[in-house]
XYZ file of C-alpha atoms in Angstrom:
587
model
C 107.099 76.226 118.346
C 109.323 79.222 118.897
C 113.065 78.778 118.873
C 113.212 80.650 122.185
C 111.838 77.532 123.883
C 114.030 74.774 125.229
C 113.864 71.487 123.328
C 116.084 69.251 125.495
C 113.080 67.954 127.445
C 111.371 66.585 124.345
C 111.433 62.810 124.240
C 111.852 60.570 121.223
C 108.421 59.317 120.224
C 108.690 58.446 116.545
C 110.877 56.728 113.963
C 111.636 57.702 110.374
C 110.190 55.278 107.845
C 110.868 57.056 104.539
C 112.701 60.143 103.252
C 111.806 61.871 99.974
C 113.660 65.153 99.660
C 112.232 67.602 102.216
C 109.327 65.228 102.982
C 109.864 62.667 105.729
C 107.387 59.986 106.802
C 107.518 58.803 110.434
C 105.726 56.058 112.334
C 104.566 55.859 115.958
C 104.664 59.673 116.284
C 102.045 61.131 118.613
C 101.511 64.515 116.940
C 98.931 67.009 115.730
C 98.783 68.907 112.445
C 101.364 71.707 112.193
C 103.368 70.508 115.213
C 107.069 71.302 115.057
C 109.254 68.192 115.232
C 112.981 67.499 115.225
C 114.002 64.901 112.682
C 116.961 62.521 112.710
C 120.076 62.321 114.846
C 120.976 65.911 113.919
C 117.612 67.287 115.055
C 116.510 68.955 111.816
C 113.498 71.210 112.276
C 110.311 70.119 110.513
C 106.543 70.545 110.606
C 103.746 67.974 110.520
C 101.692 68.437 107.338
C 99.720 65.169 107.104
C 98.570 62.436 109.467
C 97.127 59.170 108.187
C 96.723 56.368 110.670
C 100.115 55.557 112.179
C 101.969 57.496 109.452
C 102.914 61.132 110.010
C 104.258 63.205 107.118
C 106.689 65.996 107.909
C 108.147 68.791 105.788
C 111.707 69.466 106.911
C 113.125 72.992 106.781
C 116.702 71.846 106.217
C 118.632 69.654 103.779
C 117.808 65.980 104.444
C 120.666 64.235 102.631
C 122.134 61.529 104.827
C 119.000 61.199 106.948
C 117.622 57.676 106.757
C 114.986 55.266 108.088
C 115.287 54.233 111.707
C 116.470 57.610 112.997
C 114.398 59.255 115.751
C 111.749 61.945 115.450
C 110.994 64.178 118.425
C 107.722 66.067 118.770
C 107.552 69.422 120.539
C 103.771 69.517 120.698
C 103.750 73.164 119.545
C 103.051 74.747 116.129
C 105.663 76.689 114.176
C 105.758 80.100 115.853
C 107.861 83.236 115.681
C 109.478 85.148 118.536
C 108.006 88.625 118.702
C 109.592 91.441 120.664
C 112.147 94.242 120.462
C 115.159 93.434 118.299
C 113.425 92.208 115.143
C 114.127 95.402 113.212
C 117.608 95.770 111.746
C 117.720 91.942 111.665
C 118.162 89.400 108.872
C 116.380 86.055 109.274
C 116.037 82.872 107.300
C 112.627 81.404 106.455
C 111.910 80.097 109.960
C 113.173 83.221 111.779
C 116.659 82.071 112.631
C 118.903 85.192 112.777
C 121.607 84.646 110.176
C 124.213 86.834 111.905
C 123.810 84.847 115.140
C 124.091 81.532 113.286
C 127.206 82.778 111.490
C 128.876 83.718 114.779
C 127.909 80.339 116.233
C 129.424 78.461 113.319
C 132.347 80.802 112.690
C 131.492 80.541 109.009
C 128.991 81.828 106.472
C 128.213 78.179 105.621
C 125.734 76.875 108.171
C 125.613 73.322 109.461
C 122.331 71.497 109.745
C 120.514 71.469 113.054
C 121.914 74.820 114.180
C 119.282 76.868 115.975
C 118.901 80.240 117.661
C 116.001 82.267 119.060
C 114.531 84.921 116.793
C 115.297 87.728 119.230
C 118.157 88.225 121.698
C 117.015 86.765 125.027
C 119.955 88.195 126.978
C 119.873 91.834 125.839
C 118.339 94.350 128.234
C 115.909 97.000 127.047
C 114.839 100.205 128.766
C 111.137 99.823 129.561
C 108.924 102.886 130.120
C 105.412 102.192 131.510
C 102.365 103.621 129.753
C 99.831 102.469 132.356
C 99.711 102.686 136.159
C 98.859 100.245 138.901
C 95.118 99.891 139.300
C 94.327 100.482 135.630
C 92.476 97.784 133.724
C 94.030 96.542 130.488
C 92.662 94.275 127.778
C 94.256 92.244 124.973
C 96.034 94.578 122.534
C 96.448 97.456 125.011
C 99.879 99.096 125.195
C 101.408 98.807 128.675
C 104.814 100.333 127.938
C 107.365 101.320 125.311
C 110.945 100.417 124.435
C 113.287 102.354 122.083
C 113.874 99.507 119.619
C 115.828 101.579 117.070
C 116.590 105.251 116.539
C 113.496 105.370 114.334
C 110.909 103.027 115.863
C 109.448 102.987 119.358
C 108.486 99.432 120.237
C 105.161 99.138 122.039
C 104.809 96.370 124.619
C 101.253 95.037 124.401
C 98.976 92.666 126.265
C 99.115 89.502 124.104
C 95.902 88.855 122.134
C 95.418 85.444 123.754
C 95.471 86.891 127.313
C 92.356 87.673 129.356
C 93.618 91.008 130.665
C 92.746 92.519 134.027
C 93.831 95.095 136.561
C 97.510 96.084 136.680
C 98.908 94.841 139.989
C 102.584 95.617 139.436
C 104.495 97.666 136.859
C 107.767 99.581 137.020
C 110.242 101.280 134.740
C 113.715 99.880 134.307
C 116.030 97.723 132.278
C 114.723 94.228 131.522
C 115.424 91.314 129.206
C 112.601 90.273 126.917
C 111.691 87.282 129.091
C 111.495 89.165 132.385
C 108.058 90.147 133.651
C 107.345 93.863 133.330
C 103.620 93.828 134.203
C 101.592 91.617 136.541
C 97.801 91.473 136.242
C 95.121 90.618 138.788
C 94.225 87.598 136.665
C 97.630 86.139 137.501
C 98.931 86.748 133.974
C 102.456 88.088 133.610
C 103.416 90.254 130.650
C 106.935 90.356 129.257
C 108.332 92.014 126.135
C 108.429 88.617 124.428
C 105.430 87.135 122.620
C 105.033 84.070 120.444
C 102.496 83.514 117.704
C 101.802 80.610 115.280
C 102.755 81.760 111.790
C 99.836 80.063 110.033
C 97.234 81.755 112.212
C 96.355 85.422 111.624
C 96.717 87.633 114.681
C 93.294 88.927 115.732
C 92.540 92.568 115.027
C 89.498 94.817 115.154
C 87.363 95.996 112.273
C 88.775 96.050 108.762
C 88.253 99.475 107.209
C 88.260 100.902 103.687
C 91.684 102.480 102.973
C 91.581 106.184 102.079
C 95.292 107.125 102.115
C 97.784 106.065 99.437
C 101.049 104.297 100.128
C 103.292 106.970 98.635
C 106.084 105.115 96.849
C 108.004 107.937 95.189
C 107.640 106.167 91.824
C 105.750 108.303 89.307
C 103.951 105.597 87.359
C 102.744 103.963 90.561
C 101.776 107.078 92.501
C 100.578 108.892 89.397
C 98.631 106.296 87.430
C 98.183 103.138 89.520
C 98.233 104.051 93.240
C 98.258 101.518 96.070
C 96.347 102.242 99.269
C 97.808 101.831 102.734
C 96.368 98.490 103.697
C 95.998 97.419 100.076
C 97.349 94.565 97.994
C 99.369 94.700 94.784
C 101.043 92.270 92.411
C 104.105 92.833 90.213
C 104.240 90.076 87.592
C 106.932 90.052 84.961
C 109.373 87.794 83.117
C 113.039 87.371 83.961
C 115.007 90.604 83.629
C 111.995 92.924 83.580
C 112.874 94.592 86.882
C 110.655 92.960 89.530
C 113.320 92.921 92.214
C 114.540 96.477 91.576
C 110.930 97.704 91.583
C 110.238 96.023 94.912
C 113.496 97.309 96.357
C 112.490 100.822 95.305
C 109.171 100.394 97.073
C 110.912 99.098 100.187
C 113.383 101.988 100.165
C 111.053 104.898 99.487
C 107.466 104.045 100.478
C 106.114 106.090 103.369
C 105.353 103.047 105.528
C 106.581 103.079 109.138
C 107.920 99.507 108.946
C 109.165 97.463 105.982
C 109.245 93.657 105.990
C 111.158 92.416 102.940
C 110.897 88.698 102.129
C 113.379 87.255 99.648
C 111.465 84.079 98.850
C 113.452 81.789 96.580
C 115.218 84.575 94.698
C 118.870 84.432 93.643
C 121.471 85.035 96.317
C 123.120 87.952 94.519
C 119.827 89.893 94.535
C 119.379 89.348 98.263
C 123.025 90.260 98.823
C 122.368 93.594 97.126
C 119.499 94.268 99.536
C 121.595 93.292 102.558
C 124.476 95.501 101.432
C 122.404 98.494 100.318
C 119.814 98.890 103.059
C 122.238 99.516 105.979
C 123.918 102.261 103.910
C 120.761 103.995 102.693
C 119.360 106.956 104.622
C 115.645 106.826 105.420
C 114.017 109.641 103.380
C 111.567 110.238 106.246
C 114.030 110.500 109.137
C 117.567 110.551 107.724
C 118.451 107.550 109.903
C 119.614 104.241 108.372
C 116.843 102.525 106.444
C 117.495 99.248 108.269
C 116.299 100.921 111.491
C 112.733 100.322 110.277
C 113.325 97.199 108.171
C 113.208 93.467 108.843
C 114.731 91.220 106.158
C 113.860 87.565 105.623
C 116.395 85.961 103.297
C 115.365 82.595 101.926
C 117.291 82.315 98.688
C 116.890 79.741 95.925
C 119.689 77.522 97.268
C 117.999 77.155 100.666
C 115.693 74.202 101.437
C 112.403 74.335 99.569
C 110.231 73.731 102.645
C 111.643 76.782 104.432
C 110.693 78.804 101.357
C 107.096 77.736 101.901
C 107.120 78.960 105.513
C 108.994 82.254 105.030
C 105.909 84.026 103.648
C 103.984 83.201 106.823
C 106.906 84.235 109.011
C 107.006 87.629 107.310
C 103.276 88.351 107.481
C 103.164 87.400 111.183
C 105.965 89.857 111.978
C 104.082 92.482 109.937
C 100.876 91.842 111.917
C 102.757 92.314 115.188
C 103.909 95.816 114.215
C 100.467 96.571 112.755
C 99.024 95.891 116.217
C 101.243 98.701 117.544
C 99.451 101.124 115.220
C 102.154 101.261 112.543
C 101.741 101.223 108.774
C 103.664 98.193 107.515
C 104.705 97.501 103.925
C 105.459 93.847 103.164
C 107.386 92.944 100.008
C 107.286 89.287 98.944
C 109.781 88.463 96.191
C 108.453 86.231 94.832
C 105.187 84.411 95.442
C 105.877 82.226 92.390
C 108.843 80.617 94.164
C 106.593 80.092 97.182
C 103.983 78.416 94.986
C 106.691 76.250 93.403
C 107.717 75.101 96.869
C 104.105 74.129 97.595
C 103.996 72.311 94.239
C 107.110 70.279 95.047
C 105.880 69.313 98.501
C 102.438 68.490 97.116
C 103.942 66.213 94.472
C 106.026 64.388 97.065
C 102.837 63.867 99.073
C 101.342 62.355 95.908
C 98.372 64.714 96.041
C 96.096 65.139 93.039
C 97.684 67.966 91.015
C 95.785 70.977 89.747
C 96.615 73.188 86.782
C 100.270 72.921 85.650
C 101.014 70.629 88.586
C 100.271 73.198 91.275
C 98.235 71.910 94.236
C 94.469 72.272 94.000
C 94.555 74.554 97.049
C 96.877 77.127 95.406
C 94.136 79.776 95.143
C 93.098 79.227 98.762
C 96.693 79.545 100.004
C 97.230 82.777 98.063
C 93.947 84.166 99.411
C 94.852 83.285 102.999
C 98.109 85.195 102.594
C 96.778 88.342 100.907
C 93.694 88.621 103.121
C 95.969 89.236 106.114
C 96.681 92.655 104.590
C 94.352 95.557 105.343
C 93.650 98.729 107.297
C 92.399 97.839 110.768
C 90.736 99.596 113.666
C 92.655 97.856 116.444
C 91.285 96.661 119.777
C 93.179 99.420 121.611
C 91.603 102.158 119.463
C 94.639 102.771 117.238
C 94.694 102.261 113.478
C 97.322 100.076 111.791
C 97.783 98.723 108.302
C 99.634 96.116 106.275
C 100.189 96.754 102.569
C 101.286 93.629 100.694
C 103.182 93.777 97.402
C 103.842 90.363 95.884
C 106.132 89.807 92.932
C 105.122 87.055 90.516
C 107.590 85.358 88.163
C 105.527 83.669 85.435
C 107.629 81.347 83.249
C 108.331 83.064 79.947
C 106.288 86.078 81.040
C 103.048 84.141 80.466
C 100.424 85.944 82.557
C 97.895 83.160 81.880
C 99.742 80.734 84.199
C 98.004 79.752 87.476
C 99.940 81.839 90.034
C 99.447 85.088 88.112
C 95.784 84.414 87.361
C 94.921 83.426 90.928
C 96.794 86.447 92.254
C 94.886 88.771 89.905
C 91.606 87.546 91.360
C 92.743 88.695 94.807
C 94.792 91.895 94.534
C 93.394 95.310 93.631
C 96.514 96.848 92.103
C 98.246 95.242 89.146
C 101.629 96.520 87.982
C 102.385 94.459 84.853
C 106.063 94.464 83.906
C 106.860 94.282 80.207
C 109.944 92.589 78.733
C 109.742 94.768 75.601
C 109.931 97.941 77.715
C 112.852 96.490 79.669
C 114.695 95.720 76.421
C 114.171 99.363 75.388
C 115.664 100.393 78.753
C 112.377 101.953 79.809
C 112.278 101.559 83.604
C 110.194 101.003 85.605
C 109.025 98.691 82.830
C 105.389 98.803 83.971
C 103.064 98.453 80.994
C 100.522 101.276 81.336
C 98.094 99.576 78.943
C 97.834 96.372 81.001
C 98.206 97.717 84.551
C 95.379 99.026 86.710
C 94.446 100.127 90.228
C 91.023 99.675 91.792
C 91.957 102.110 94.569
C 92.087 105.244 92.390
C 88.600 106.592 93.110
C 88.728 106.055 96.871
C 92.139 107.779 97.005
C 91.100 110.791 94.881
C 89.947 112.872 97.898
C 93.429 112.492 99.450
C 95.126 113.666 96.268
C 92.727 116.615 95.943
C 93.416 117.686 99.515
C 97.154 117.006 99.728
C 98.473 117.556 96.191
C 96.155 119.494 93.862
C 92.419 119.917 93.372
C 92.627 118.833 89.730
C 94.973 115.872 90.311
C 92.416 113.168 89.308
C 91.481 115.089 86.153
C 95.050 115.551 84.952
C 95.777 111.878 85.680
C 92.758 110.879 83.601
C 93.980 113.150 80.799
C 97.312 111.281 80.773
C 95.502 107.923 80.691
C 93.365 109.066 77.764
C 96.403 110.276 75.798
C 98.226 106.970 76.361
C 95.123 105.005 75.337
C 94.822 107.042 72.150
C 98.515 106.507 71.441
C 98.079 102.726 71.722
C 95.323 102.848 69.105
C 97.328 105.128 66.795
C 100.429 102.933 66.986
C 98.525 100.132 65.260
C 97.798 102.471 62.361
C 101.376 103.816 62.326
C 102.729 100.302 61.910
C 100.615 99.911 58.767
C 100.862 103.295 57.015
C 103.567 105.240 58.862
C 103.374 108.283 61.105
C 103.395 110.820 58.242
C 100.104 109.471 56.902
C 98.268 110.499 60.073
C 96.395 113.801 60.366
C 98.421 116.528 62.100
C 96.358 116.463 65.303
C 97.072 112.728 65.706
C 100.767 113.302 64.993
C 100.767 115.904 67.751
C 99.048 113.446 70.104
C 101.898 110.990 69.480
C 104.412 113.753 70.278
C 102.672 114.571 73.561
C 102.401 110.890 74.520
C 106.124 110.490 73.850
C 106.877 113.093 76.520
C 104.469 111.396 78.937
C 106.322 108.126 78.410
C 109.904 109.415 78.332
C 109.781 112.375 80.693
C 107.147 111.220 83.188
C 106.754 107.443 83.202
C 110.482 106.689 82.961
C 112.420 107.058 86.188
C 116.076 106.420 86.991
C 116.409 104.333 90.153
C 120.163 104.938 90.214
C 120.018 108.741 89.994
C 120.108 110.362 93.427
C 117.586 113.013 92.400
C 115.243 110.972 90.207
C 115.110 107.822 92.333
C 112.397 109.368 94.538
C 109.654 111.678 93.257
C 107.245 113.211 95.745
C 103.571 113.469 94.704
C 103.844 117.244 94.249
C 106.679 116.816 91.744
C 104.808 114.006 90.007
C 101.854 116.355 89.556
C 103.918 119.350 88.421
C 105.798 117.262 85.834
C 102.554 116.059 84.302
C 101.175 119.585 84.487
C 104.178 120.857 82.490
C 103.553 118.230 79.779
C 99.888 119.243 79.673
C 100.978 122.869 79.261
C 102.923 121.767 76.176
C 99.849 119.860 74.986
C 97.477 122.805 75.418
C 99.811 125.362 73.829
C 100.689 122.988 70.975
C 97.069 122.291 70.042
C 96.246 126.008 70.204
C 99.104 126.616 67.743
C 97.915 123.769 65.533
C 94.411 125.274 65.459
C 96.019 128.568 64.393
C 97.588 126.839 61.388
C 101.153 126.216 62.634
C 102.627 122.998 61.137
C 103.170 120.190 63.644
C 106.880 119.985 62.716
C 107.456 123.569 63.863
C 105.599 122.961 67.127
C 107.660 119.842 67.889
C 110.913 121.708 67.185
C 110.556 124.432 69.852
C 113.655 124.538 72.071
C 111.783 124.289 75.380
C 110.040 120.961 74.673
C 113.081 118.638 75.029
C 113.774 120.190 78.444
C 110.720 118.279 79.725
C 112.904 115.159 79.720
C 115.287 116.744 82.248
C 112.744 117.633 84.941
C 113.218 114.300 86.744
C 116.910 114.930 87.419
C 116.528 118.651 88.218
C 117.266 119.382 91.885
C 115.407 122.706 91.986
C 112.478 121.199 90.122
C 109.842 123.792 91.032
C 111.806 126.655 89.522
C 112.872 124.448 86.604
C 109.252 123.583 85.774
C 108.134 127.213 86.089
C 110.855 128.220 83.631
C 109.893 125.451 81.164
C 106.208 126.372 81.268
C 107.012 130.053 80.648
C 109.360 129.125 77.799
C 106.817 126.786 76.203
C 104.118 129.422 76.275
C 106.317 132.171 74.810
C 108.081 130.042 72.177
C 104.947 128.320 70.869
C 102.900 131.531 70.816
C 105.629 133.203 68.771
C 104.847 130.725 65.991
C 101.466 132.332 65.274
């Protein structure tokens, strides 16, 4: 049920029998699975998750302390739904799409009382509607009938809801309307407003799912350069505490070239979510120069919020993402983190006394993860447009153990794996993505885009970097046994080249205004400069120049400063010229 609906007409038809944390058992409740109910004298929102005979089990999305047997339970007869319409961007919601700023103004305090409710979008605000179809035209589900300027960045498209029949447009006019006022009347008798509702646990229908061919450009060198993610793809960022999961996801949310960003703080610490809420309104959008929040929707469900709401916030976020996908936008969804979501499912499952699976997680953990990630994709929509949802899920394995169930089940689903490494984080190497464990299955299908839009030899130079890093990993095992000086000179030079790949190219400073975002062209040119050093150095080595002299040329350390150079094209040209001249002078 959407919070835009009235609930006063709902009659009491059940009684609480037992309360166990967020799980409440009621008797004599006439309900269906996934119905929204209001529990207790305070009317706490909950959802039916199990029905057995006369007993109905409910997960409650608010704190249940003080709620006891004998209190009433009211059934709405509707599933948990979200309000969809203009006004969702530049908003901050909790896990069941209650706008936190509206609740704060209602309460007059940042501390919210139980049972407080508000619709997900402003029902009183008027929006300027511009028709896109004329009277007499026939429209079908998914067709755009008009537009609304939702923010300075995003034009909101008013669509025929997917569960409508469609028909001939009988009446349509431009003007200022609230989201609940009818803007289009159809011959079928259906009336279209700017407001839609959709059950969060049901995927919105779309057309054909296509193979992604364009990358989601993130501005992060290791991700764009070595392990790219496609628009409409799925990725996982697992890593232990302190390895930089949240900062990495925030970087992706800030700089990726998606049209819309949905950021879900699922069970993370409040200070991390506070940083997002404070930073995003101040950050300029690199694509438009407007505030980043103008294309962002935040869902804040921190670790101190009720565990059941944490379980629902993932579905709330993906449903909002699907709505903007249906408008033909590219949406990037960041879920931080899916481990906290899985832990919420584990707690609820244990209170239901279900048979536990591995490490106490429910047996349906893999199925739930699959249902979430499969809602990502690149789609040919019913109206002929193309829209995508790219899903990036952070995973927080206890102790950084990637063999635990959430990480392993996620790896079976996603096609891009960015493995964060605690050792790299301790060395202050950020992003701390381990290049030996990470991978992307999208690389080959994205190569044509890189050849056309960046450089013809982009895939080859990327493969060269991968080969050098692989060789370095093998040599490091030998170095630990016999020392670097015992290696042949060509292998010592390989280690020197790989050091520049790691320090100059793979490291990136998220807090440096210049280095925080790196366009694909700069990513390519930086790697090209390192390869220039490699080629010139090995030519000198073949000519008999000692490796120590090659490593000591003045131009080589300047490679480490390319990332922070504002005029990077000229800077790289100068470095390449200097490397060639200085190394060739040695022989």
